[in-house]
Amino acid sequence: MRADRLVSMVLLLRQHGRLSATALARELEVSTRTVLRDIEALSAAGVPVYAERGRHGGFALLPGFRTELTGLNHDEALALLVAGSRRGAQAFGLGSALASAMLKVVDALPESYRDTAAGAAERLLIDPETDLLSRRLVAEEVPDAVVAEVLRAVFAGHKLRIHYAAADQPPKWRTVDPIGLVTVRDRGYLLATRSGAERTYRLSRIRAAEELAEPAQRPDRVDLDRAWQERSTRFRTGGEQVTVLVRVDPARREDVVSTALAVLAEESDPDGRLRLEVTFQDPRHAEWALWQLTADAEALAPRWLRDSLRNRAAAIAARYAASS
C-alpha cells in the first residue's frame, strides 16, 4: 500500500507542480505526518523532490523528472478517464485505487495531448448524484473492512464467512462460496452459492466478513452478466405474485407496463380508457405502482387492493383537511 501511495504522490507533484503537505494529505487521504515521512522516503530512493518555503511553498519535483509508465494513445486514455468517472468503484470500496489509477493514466499521456484528453473527459458526466428532479441518488455505505475481505475471497477463490442481516431479520453467520460481485445503481451485490444453492447478498447488509483458507466450490470461469440476468428473472417471477385488473388513461399505459411483471390481457373501454390485466411481484408492489398513477388509473380488482388505495387516499385527505 505504501508503494502505491508513493507513486501517487510523485504523479500528483508532476501534475500540479507544487503542493503543500496539507494538500497532499487531503489527496492521499493520510495525515500530514505520513506525507512528510513519505517525502523523506522518496528522497532516500533518489526521487528529486524538494521543499519550497514561504506562503505559497510546498513540495515539488525537479523540472524534467518523469516516471517510467506505459504510454497510452489519446482515445485509450479518454476511454479510461470516462470509465473512471463512474461510481461503481465506490460500491466495491475501490474509490482510492481508482483515483490513483486515473493519475497514472493522465501521467502516461504524451504531453502533446494530455490536456486535451483530460479536457474531453470533463465534457462527459456519467451517473450524476441527482437526476433532473434533483432527487439524490445515494450509494449504500459498506465498511472498508467488509469490502476488503469480500474482494480477497472473490479474487482468491476462497470460502467466505459473512455476518449477514437479511431484510427484517437479525444478522446470522453463514459460510458461502463467492462467485463474483455486481453493482446496480450504486448498490453492490455478492453472487455466491451456499450448500450448492445460488444466493445473492447485498453488500450493505453484510455486517462483518472473513476470508477462509478453504477453496471455494465454484466453476473456474463465470459469465456474470448471464448469471445476474438469470437471478433477476427468478426474483421477478417468484414471491407472492398478484394479478390486478386496472383501468388506465392511455397516456399512462407505459407507466403500468414498465412496473408490472407481465401484461396478461388488454382491451379498450368505450370511453377510450384501457383495461389491463397485469401481474405484480406482491401486494405491496401492486399498491405502490398504482398509487403513483393517482387519478389516471383505477384498480378494479382484487377488492383488497381497491380498499387499500381508498384507505390511503382517505388518510391523506383527512390529514390535509385537519390542517386547513
mmCIF file with all atom_site columns, N, CA, C and O in Angstrom, residues 275-318:
data_model
loop_
_atom_site.group_PDB
_atom_site.id
_atom_site.type_symbol
_atom_site.label_atom_id
_atom_site.label_alt_id
_atom_site.label_comp_id
_atom_site.label_asym_id
_atom_site.label_entity_id
_atom_site.label_seq_id
_atom_site.pdbx_PDB_ins_code
_atom_site.Cartn_x
_atom_site.Cartn_y
_atom_site.Cartn_z
_atom_site.occupancy
_atom_site.B_iso_or_equiv
_atom_site.pdbx_formal_charge
_atom_site.auth_seq_id
_atom_site.auth_comp_id
_atom_site.auth_asym_id
_atom_site.auth_atom_id
_atom_site.pdbx_PDB_model_num
ATOM 1   N N  . ARG A 1 275 ? -58.214 -1.156  -20.393 1.00 0.00 ? 275 ARG A N  1
ATOM 2   C CA . ARG A 1 275 ? -58.435 -2.106  -19.308 1.00 0.00 ? 275 ARG A CA 1
ATOM 3   C C  . ARG A 1 275 ? -57.333 -3.155  -19.413 1.00 0.00 ? 275 ARG A C  1
ATOM 4   O O  . ARG A 1 275 ? -57.249 -3.892  -20.397 1.00 0.00 ? 275 ARG A O  1
ATOM 5   N N  . LEU A 1 276 ? -56.464 -3.207  -18.394 1.00 0.00 ? 276 LEU A N  1
ATOM 6   C CA . LEU A 1 276 ? -55.307 -4.099  -18.413 1.00 0.00 ? 276 LEU A CA 1
ATOM 7   C C  . LEU A 1 276 ? -55.394 -5.114  -17.288 1.00 0.00 ? 276 LEU A C  1
ATOM 8   O O  . LEU A 1 276 ? -55.789 -4.780  -16.162 1.00 0.00 ? 276 LEU A O  1
ATOM 9   N N  . GLU A 1 277 ? -55.024 -6.345  -17.598 1.00 0.00 ? 277 GLU A N  1
ATOM 10  C CA . GLU A 1 277 ? -54.853 -7.369  -16.577 1.00 0.00 ? 277 GLU A CA 1
ATOM 11  C C  . GLU A 1 277 ? -53.357 -7.629  -16.457 1.00 0.00 ? 277 GLU A C  1
ATOM 12  O O  . GLU A 1 277 ? -52.726 -8.096  -17.407 1.00 0.00 ? 277 GLU A O  1
ATOM 13  N N  . VAL A 1 278 ? -52.788 -7.279  -15.307 1.00 0.00 ? 278 VAL A N  1
ATOM 14  C CA . VAL A 1 278 ? -51.339 -7.339  -15.144 1.00 0.00 ? 278 VAL A CA 1
ATOM 15  C C  . VAL A 1 278 ? -50.987 -8.059  -13.848 1.00 0.00 ? 278 VAL A C  1
ATOM 16  O O  . VAL A 1 278 ? -51.822 -8.196  -12.942 1.00 0.00 ? 278 VAL A O  1
ATOM 17  N N  . THR A 1 279 ? -49.732 -8.518  -13.765 1.00 0.00 ? 279 THR A N  1
ATOM 18  C CA . THR A 1 279 ? -49.251 -9.153  -12.542 1.00 0.00 ? 279 THR A CA 1
ATOM 19  C C  . THR A 1 279 ? -48.150 -8.301  -11.919 1.00 0.00 ? 279 THR A C  1
ATOM 20  O O  . THR A 1 279 ? -47.361 -7.676  -12.623 1.00 0.00 ? 279 THR A O  1
ATOM 21  N N  . PHE A 1 280 ? -48.135 -8.304  -10.573 1.00 0.00 ? 280 PHE A N  1
ATOM 22  C CA . PHE A 1 280 ? -47.097 -7.610  -9.824  1.00 0.00 ? 280 PHE A CA 1
ATOM 23  C C  . PHE A 1 280 ? -46.396 -8.595  -8.897  1.00 0.00 ? 280 PHE A C  1
ATOM 24  O O  . PHE A 1 280 ? -46.910 -9.678  -8.619  1.00 0.00 ? 280 PHE A O  1
ATOM 25  N N  . GLN A 1 281 ? -45.224 -8.182  -8.424  1.00 0.00 ? 281 GLN A N  1
ATOM 26  C CA . GLN A 1 281 ? -44.393 -9.069  -7.601  1.00 0.00 ? 281 GLN A CA 1
ATOM 27  C C  . GLN A 1 281 ? -45.120 -9.533  -6.340  1.00 0.00 ? 281 GLN A C  1
ATOM 28  O O  . GLN A 1 281 ? -45.084 -10.697 -5.980  1.00 0.00 ? 281 GLN A O  1
ATOM 29  N N  . ASP A 1 282 ? -45.821 -8.615  -5.676  1.00 0.00 ? 282 ASP A N  1
ATOM 30  C CA . ASP A 1 282 ? -46.525 -8.936  -4.433  1.00 0.00 ? 282 ASP A CA 1
ATOM 31  C C  . ASP A 1 282 ? -47.528 -7.820  -4.168  1.00 0.00 ? 282 ASP A C  1
ATOM 32  O O  . ASP A 1 282 ? -47.590 -6.825  -4.906  1.00 0.00 ? 282 ASP A O  1
ATOM 33  N N  . PRO A 1 283 ? -48.362 -7.943  -3.132  1.00 0.00 ? 283 PRO A N  1
ATOM 34  C CA . PRO A 1 283 ? -49.358 -6.906  -2.853  1.00 0.00 ? 283 PRO A CA 1
ATOM 35  C C  . PRO A 1 283 ? -48.769 -5.511  -2.666  1.00 0.00 ? 283 PRO A C  1
ATOM 36  O O  . PRO A 1 283 ? -49.337 -4.518  -3.139  1.00 0.00 ? 283 PRO A O  1
ATOM 37  N N  . ARG A 1 284 ? -47.651 -5.422  -1.970  1.00 0.00 ? 284 ARG A N  1
ATOM 38  C CA . ARG A 1 284 ? -47.044 -4.106  -1.737  1.00 0.00 ? 284 ARG A CA 1
ATOM 39  C C  . ARG A 1 284 ? -46.598 -3.470  -3.051  1.00 0.00 ? 284 ARG A C  1
ATOM 40  O O  . ARG A 1 284 ? -46.753 -2.260  -3.252  1.00 0.00 ? 284 ARG A O  1
ATOM 41  N N  . HIS A 1 285 ? -46.051 -4.276  -3.946  1.00 0.00 ? 285 HIS A N  1
ATOM 42  C CA . HIS A 1 285 ? -45.637 -3.783  -5.258  1.00 0.00 ? 285 HIS A CA 1
ATOM 43  C C  . HIS A 1 285 ? -46.838 -3.260  -6.034  1.00 0.00 ? 285 HIS A C  1
ATOM 44  O O  . HIS A 1 285 ? -46.787 -2.187  -6.657  1.00 0.00 ? 285 HIS A O  1
ATOM 45  N N  . ALA A 1 286 ? -47.959 -3.985  -6.012  1.00 0.00 ? 286 ALA A N  1
ATOM 46  C CA . ALA A 1 286 ? -49.156 -3.570  -6.738  1.00 0.00 ? 286 ALA A CA 1
ATOM 47  C C  . ALA A 1 286 ? -49.690 -2.247  -6.204  1.00 0.00 ? 286 ALA A C  1
ATOM 48  O O  . ALA A 1 286 ? -50.019 -1.324  -6.977  1.00 0.00 ? 286 ALA A O  1
ATOM 49  N N  . GLU A 1 287 ? -49.772 -2.124  -4.874  1.00 0.00 ? 287 GLU A N  1
ATOM 50  C CA . GLU A 1 287 ? -50.291 -0.895  -4.276  1.00 0.00 ? 287 GLU A CA 1
ATOM 51  C C  . GLU A 1 287 ? -49.391 0.287   -4.592  1.00 0.00 ? 287 GLU A C  1
ATOM 52  O O  . GLU A 1 287 ? -49.856 1.381   -4.948  1.00 0.00 ? 287 GLU A O  1
ATOM 53  N N  . TRP A 1 288 ? -48.086 0.092   -4.485  1.00 0.00 ? 288 TRP A N  1
ATOM 54  C CA . TRP A 1 288 ? -47.140 1.179   -4.768  1.00 0.00 ? 288 TRP A CA 1
ATOM 55  C C  . TRP A 1 288 ? -47.265 1.637   -6.226  1.00 0.00 ? 288 TRP A C  1
ATOM 56  O O  . TRP A 1 288 ? -47.327 2.836   -6.510  1.00 0.00 ? 288 TRP A O  1
ATOM 57  N N  . ALA A 1 289 ? -47.316 0.681   -7.175  1.00 0.00 ? 289 ALA A N  1
ATOM 58  C CA . ALA A 1 289 ? -47.340 1.021   -8.597  1.00 0.00 ? 289 ALA A CA 1
ATOM 59  C C  . ALA A 1 289 ? -48.585 1.825   -8.967  1.00 0.00 ? 289 ALA A C  1
ATOM 60  O O  . ALA A 1 289 ? -48.507 2.824   -9.697  1.00 0.00 ? 289 ALA A O  1
ATOM 61  N N  . LEU A 1 290 ? -49.751 1.417   -8.462  1.00 0.00 ? 290 LEU A N  1
ATOM 62  C CA . LEU A 1 290 ? -50.981 2.105   -8.826  1.00 0.00 ? 290 LEU A CA 1
ATOM 63  C C  . LEU A 1 290 ? -51.134 3.429   -8.091  1.00 0.00 ? 290 LEU A C  1
ATOM 64  O O  . LEU A 1 290 ? -51.721 4.381   -8.609  1.00 0.00 ? 290 LEU A O  1
ATOM 65  N N  . TRP A 1 291 ? -50.591 3.529   -6.885  1.00 0.00 ? 291 TRP A N  1
ATOM 66  C CA . TRP A 1 291 ? -50.645 4.797   -6.148  1.00 0.00 ? 291 TRP A CA 1
ATOM 67  C C  . TRP A 1 291 ? -49.886 5.891   -6.887  1.00 0.00 ? 291 TRP A C  1
ATOM 68  O O  . TRP A 1 291 ? -50.287 7.062   -6.862  1.00 0.00 ? 291 TRP A O  1
ATOM 69  N N  . GLN A 1 292 ? -48.813 5.519   -7.589  1.00 0.00 ? 292 GLN A N  1
ATOM 70  C CA . GLN A 1 292 ? -48.031 6.507   -8.331  1.00 0.00 ? 292 GLN A CA 1
ATOM 71  C C  . GLN A 1 292 ? -48.834 7.137   -9.464  1.00 0.00 ? 292 GLN A C  1
ATOM 72  O O  . GLN A 1 292 ? -48.515 8.243   -9.916  1.00 0.00 ? 292 GLN A O  1
ATOM 73  N N  . LEU A 1 293 ? -49.860 6.452   -9.947  1.00 0.00 ? 293 LEU A N  1
ATOM 74  C CA . LEU A 1 293 ? -50.620 6.931   -11.100 1.00 0.00 ? 293 LEU A CA 1
ATOM 75  C C  . LEU A 1 293 ? -51.771 7.852   -10.704 1.00 0.00 ? 293 LEU A C  1
ATOM 76  O O  . LEU A 1 293 ? -52.491 8.355   -11.574 1.00 0.00 ? 293 LEU A O  1
ATOM 77  N N  . THR A 1 294 ? -51.988 8.068   -9.419  1.00 0.00 ? 294 THR A N  1
ATOM 78  C CA . THR A 1 294 ? -53.040 8.940   -8.878  1.00 0.00 ? 294 THR A CA 1
ATOM 79  C C  . THR A 1 294 ? -54.380 8.647   -9.560  1.00 0.00 ? 294 THR A C  1
ATOM 80  O O  . THR A 1 294 ? -54.795 7.509   -9.655  1.00 0.00 ? 294 THR A O  1
ATOM 81  N N  . ALA A 1 295 ? -55.029 9.713   -10.075 1.00 0.00 ? 295 ALA A N  1
ATOM 82  C CA . ALA A 1 295 ? -56.362 9.532   -10.662 1.00 0.00 ? 295 ALA A CA 1
ATOM 83  C C  . ALA A 1 295 ? -56.325 9.021   -12.096 1.00 0.00 ? 295 ALA A C  1
ATOM 84  O O  . ALA A 1 295 ? -57.372 8.806   -12.708 1.00 0.00 ? 295 ALA A O  1
ATOM 85  N N  . ASP A 1 296 ? -55.140 8.809   -12.658 1.00 0.00 ? 296 ASP A N  1
ATOM 86  C CA . ASP A 1 296 ? -55.039 8.317   -14.030 1.00 0.00 ? 296 ASP A CA 1
ATOM 87  C C  . ASP A 1 296 ? -55.279 6.821   -14.125 1.00 0.00 ? 296 ASP A C  1
ATOM 88  O O  . ASP A 1 296 ? -55.315 6.270   -15.237 1.00 0.00 ? 296 ASP A O  1
ATOM 89  N N  . ALA A 1 297 ? -55.414 6.144   -12.997 1.00 0.00 ? 297 ALA A N  1
ATOM 90  C CA . ALA A 1 297 ? -55.647 4.698   -13.012 1.00 0.00 ? 297 ALA A CA 1
ATOM 91  C C  . ALA A 1 297 ? -56.630 4.336   -11.909 1.00 0.00 ? 297 ALA A C  1
ATOM 92  O O  . ALA A 1 297 ? -56.703 5.011   -10.871 1.00 0.00 ? 297 ALA A O  1
ATOM 93  N N  . GLU A 1 298 ? -57.390 3.273   -12.155 1.00 0.00 ? 298 GLU A N  1
ATOM 94  C CA . GLU A 1 298 ? -58.344 2.774   -11.161 1.00 0.00 ? 298 GLU A CA 1
ATOM 95  C C  . GLU A 1 298 ? -58.220 1.258   -11.068 1.00 0.00 ? 298 GLU A C  1
ATOM 96  O O  . GLU A 1 298 ? -58.369 0.556   -12.082 1.00 0.00 ? 298 GLU A O  1
ATOM 97  N N  . ALA A 1 299 ? -57.923 0.762   -9.892  1.00 0.00 ? 299 ALA A N  1
ATOM 98  C CA . ALA A 1 299 ? -57.872 -0.689  -9.682  1.00 0.00 ? 299 ALA A CA 1
ATOM 99  C C  . ALA A 1 299 ? -59.296 -1.213  -9.603  1.00 0.00 ? 299 ALA A C  1
ATOM 100 O O  . ALA A 1 299 ? -60.081 -0.779  -8.758  1.00 0.00 ? 299 ALA A O  1
ATOM 101 N N  . LEU A 1 300 ? -59.638 -2.158  -10.480 1.00 0.00 ? 300 LEU A N  1
ATOM 102 C CA . LEU A 1 300 ? -60.980 -2.747  -10.488 1.00 0.00 ? 300 LEU A CA 1
ATOM 103 C C  . LEU A 1 300 ? -61.038 -4.015  -9.645  1.00 0.00 ? 300 LEU A C  1
ATOM 104 O O  . LEU A 1 300 ? -62.070 -4.338  -9.069  1.00 0.00 ? 300 LEU A O  1
ATOM 105 N N  . ALA A 1 301 ? -59.945 -4.725  -9.599  1.00 0.00 ? 301 ALA A N  1
ATOM 106 C CA . ALA A 1 301 ? -59.869 -5.966  -8.816  1.00 0.00 ? 301 ALA A CA 1
ATOM 107 C C  . ALA A 1 301 ? -58.388 -6.266  -8.578  1.00 0.00 ? 301 ALA A C  1
ATOM 108 O O  . ALA A 1 301 ? -57.523 -5.853  -9.366  1.00 0.00 ? 301 ALA A O  1
ATOM 109 N N  . PRO A 1 302 ? -58.098 -6.918  -7.461  1.00 0.00 ? 302 PRO A N  1
ATOM 110 C CA . PRO A 1 302 ? -58.967 -7.504  -6.444  1.00 0.00 ? 302 PRO A CA 1
ATOM 111 C C  . PRO A 1 302 ? -59.505 -6.438  -5.468  1.00 0.00 ? 302 PRO A C  1
ATOM 112 O O  . PRO A 1 302 ? -59.014 -5.311  -5.424  1.00 0.00 ? 302 PRO A O  1
ATOM 113 N N  . ARG A 1 303 ? -60.483 -6.863  -4.679  1.00 0.00 ? 303 ARG A N  1
ATOM 114 C CA . ARG A 1 303 ? -61.157 -5.942  -3.781  1.00 0.00 ? 303 ARG A CA 1
ATOM 115 C C  . ARG A 1 303 ? -60.218 -5.371  -2.725  1.00 0.00 ? 303 ARG A C  1
ATOM 116 O O  . ARG A 1 303 ? -60.287 -4.183  -2.380  1.00 0.00 ? 303 ARG A O  1
ATOM 117 N N  . TRP A 1 304 ? -59.310 -6.205  -2.205  1.00 0.00 ? 304 TRP A N  1
ATOM 118 C CA . TRP A 1 304 ? -58.413 -5.732  -1.149  1.00 0.00 ? 304 TRP A CA 1
ATOM 119 C C  . TRP A 1 304 ? -57.551 -4.577  -1.627  1.00 0.00 ? 304 TRP A C  1
ATOM 120 O O  . TRP A 1 304 ? -57.199 -3.680  -0.849  1.00 0.00 ? 304 TRP A O  1
ATOM 121 N N  . LEU A 1 305 ? -57.205 -4.575  -2.935  1.00 0.00 ? 305 LEU A N  1
ATOM 122 C CA . LEU A 1 305 ? -56.368 -3.511  -3.465  1.00 0.00 ? 305 LEU A CA 1
ATOM 123 C C  . LEU A 1 305 ? -57.161 -2.208  -3.558  1.00 0.00 ? 305 LEU A C  1
ATOM 124 O O  . LEU A 1 305 ? -56.649 -1.134  -3.230  1.00 0.00 ? 305 LEU A O  1
ATOM 125 N N  . ARG A 1 306 ? -58.405 -2.294  -4.001  1.00 0.00 ? 306 ARG A N  1
ATOM 126 C CA . ARG A 1 306 ? -59.267 -1.108  -4.041  1.00 0.00 ? 306 ARG A CA 1
ATOM 127 C C  . ARG A 1 306 ? -59.415 -0.514  -2.633  1.00 0.00 ? 306 ARG A C  1
ATOM 128 O O  . ARG A 1 306 ? -59.306 0.693   -2.435  1.00 0.00 ? 306 ARG A O  1
ATOM 129 N N  . ASP A 1 307 ? -59.679 -1.393  -1.659  1.00 0.00 ? 307 ASP A N  1
ATOM 130 C CA . ASP A 1 307 ? -59.847 -0.926  -0.280  1.00 0.00 ? 307 ASP A CA 1
ATOM 131 C C  . ASP A 1 307 ? -58.578 -0.264  0.236   1.00 0.00 ? 307 ASP A C  1
ATOM 132 O O  . ASP A 1 307 ? -58.618 0.774   0.911   1.00 0.00 ? 307 ASP A O  1
ATOM 133 N N  . SER A 1 308 ? -57.445 -0.857  -0.064  1.00 0.00 ? 308 SER A N  1
ATOM 134 C CA . SER A 1 308 ? -56.174 -0.325  0.426   1.00 0.00 ? 308 SER A CA 1
ATOM 135 C C  . SER A 1 308 ? -55.886 1.050   -0.158  1.00 0.00 ? 308 SER A C  1
ATOM 136 O O  . SER A 1 308 ? -55.466 1.969   0.560   1.00 0.00 ? 308 SER A O  1
ATOM 137 N N  . LEU A 1 309 ? -56.111 1.220   -1.470  1.00 0.00 ? 309 LEU A N  1
ATOM 138 C CA . LEU A 1 309 ? -55.880 2.510   -2.115  1.00 0.00 ? 309 LEU A CA 1
ATOM 139 C C  . LEU A 1 309 ? -56.876 3.557   -1.612  1.00 0.00 ? 309 LEU A C  1
ATOM 140 O O  . LEU A 1 309 ? -56.506 4.718   -1.396  1.00 0.00 ? 309 LEU A O  1
ATOM 141 N N  . ARG A 1 310 ? -58.137 3.143   -1.393  1.00 0.00 ? 310 ARG A N  1
ATOM 142 C CA . ARG A 1 310 ? -59.141 4.074   -0.884  1.00 0.00 ? 310 ARG A CA 1
ATOM 143 C C  . ARG A 1 310 ? -58.770 4.548   0.532   1.00 0.00 ? 310 ARG A C  1
ATOM 144 O O  . ARG A 1 310 ? -58.845 5.731   0.847   1.00 0.00 ? 310 ARG A O  1
ATOM 145 N N  . ASN A 1 311 ? -58.327 3.612   1.370   1.00 0.00 ? 311 ASN A N  1
ATOM 146 C CA . ASN A 1 311 ? -57.960 3.972   2.730   1.00 0.00 ? 311 ASN A CA 1
ATOM 147 C C  . ASN A 1 311 ? -56.757 4.908   2.760   1.00 0.00 ? 311 ASN A C  1
ATOM 148 O O  . ASN A 1 311 ? -56.692 5.841   3.570   1.00 0.00 ? 311 ASN A O  1
ATOM 149 N N  . ARG A 1 312 ? -55.818 4.662   1.874   1.00 0.00 ? 312 ARG A N  1
ATOM 150 C CA . ARG A 1 312 ? -54.645 5.536   1.825   1.00 0.00 ? 312 ARG A CA 1
ATOM 151 C C  . ARG A 1 312 ? -55.045 6.937   1.380   1.00 0.00 ? 312 ARG A C  1
ATOM 152 O O  . ARG A 1 312 ? -54.601 7.939   1.954   1.00 0.00 ? 312 ARG A O  1
ATOM 153 N N  . ALA A 1 313 ? -55.904 7.021   0.350   1.00 0.00 ? 313 ALA A N  1
ATOM 154 C CA . ALA A 1 313 ? -56.349 8.329   -0.133  1.00 0.00 ? 313 ALA A CA 1
ATOM 155 C C  . ALA A 1 313 ? -57.154 9.054   0.945   1.00 0.00 ? 313 ALA A C  1
ATOM 156 O O  . ALA A 1 313 ? -57.011 10.275  1.124   1.00 0.00 ? 313 ALA A O  1
ATOM 157 N N  . ALA A 1 314 ? -58.005 8.315   1.678   1.00 0.00 ? 314 ALA A N  1
ATOM 158 C CA . ALA A 1 314 ? -58.809 8.922   2.734   1.00 0.00 ? 314 ALA A CA 1
ATOM 159 C C  . ALA A 1 314 ? -57.924 9.485   3.847   1.00 0.00 ? 314 ALA A C  1
ATOM 160 O O  . ALA A 1 314 ? -58.199 10.553  4.406   1.00 0.00 ? 314 ALA A O  1
ATOM 161 N N  . ALA A 1 315 ? -56.860 8.754   4.178   1.00 0.00 ? 315 ALA A N  1
ATOM 162 C CA . ALA A 1 315 ? -55.944 9.215   5.225   1.00 0.00 ? 315 ALA A CA 1
ATOM 163 C C  . ALA A 1 315 ? -55.241 10.514  4.803   1.00 0.00 ? 315 ALA A C  1
ATOM 164 O O  . ALA A 1 315 ? -55.080 11.432  5.607   1.00 0.00 ? 315 ALA A O  1
ATOM 165 N N  . ILE A 1 316 ? -54.841 10.595  3.525   1.00 0.00 ? 316 ILE A N  1
ATOM 166 C CA . ILE A 1 316 ? -54.204 11.801  3.030   1.00 0.00 ? 316 ILE A CA 1
ATOM 167 C C  . ILE A 1 316 ? -55.185 12.974  3.053   1.00 0.00 ? 316 ILE A C  1
ATOM 168 O O  . ILE A 1 316 ? -54.863 14.095  3.474   1.00 0.00 ? 316 ILE A O  1
ATOM 169 N N  . ALA A 1 317 ? -56.422 12.713  2.594   1.00 0.00 ? 317 ALA A N  1
ATOM 170 C CA . ALA A 1 317 ? -57.436 13.776  2.569   1.00 0.00 ? 317 ALA A CA 1
ATOM 171 C C  . ALA A 1 317 ? -57.720 14.278  3.978   1.00 0.00 ? 317 ALA A C  1
ATOM 172 O O  . ALA A 1 317 ? -57.859 15.493  4.213   1.00 0.00 ? 317 ALA A O  1
ATOM 173 N N  . ALA A 1 318 ? -57.812 13.370  4.935   1.00 0.00 ? 318 ALA A N  1
ATOM 174 C CA . ALA A 1 318 ? -58.090 13.752  6.323   1.00 0.00 ? 318 ALA A CA 1
ATOM 175 C C  . ALA A 1 318 ? -56.953 14.581  6.901   1.00 0.00 ? 318 ALA A C  1
ATOM 176 O O  . ALA A 1 318 ? -57.174 15.547  7.647   1.00 0.00 ? 318 ALA A O  1
#
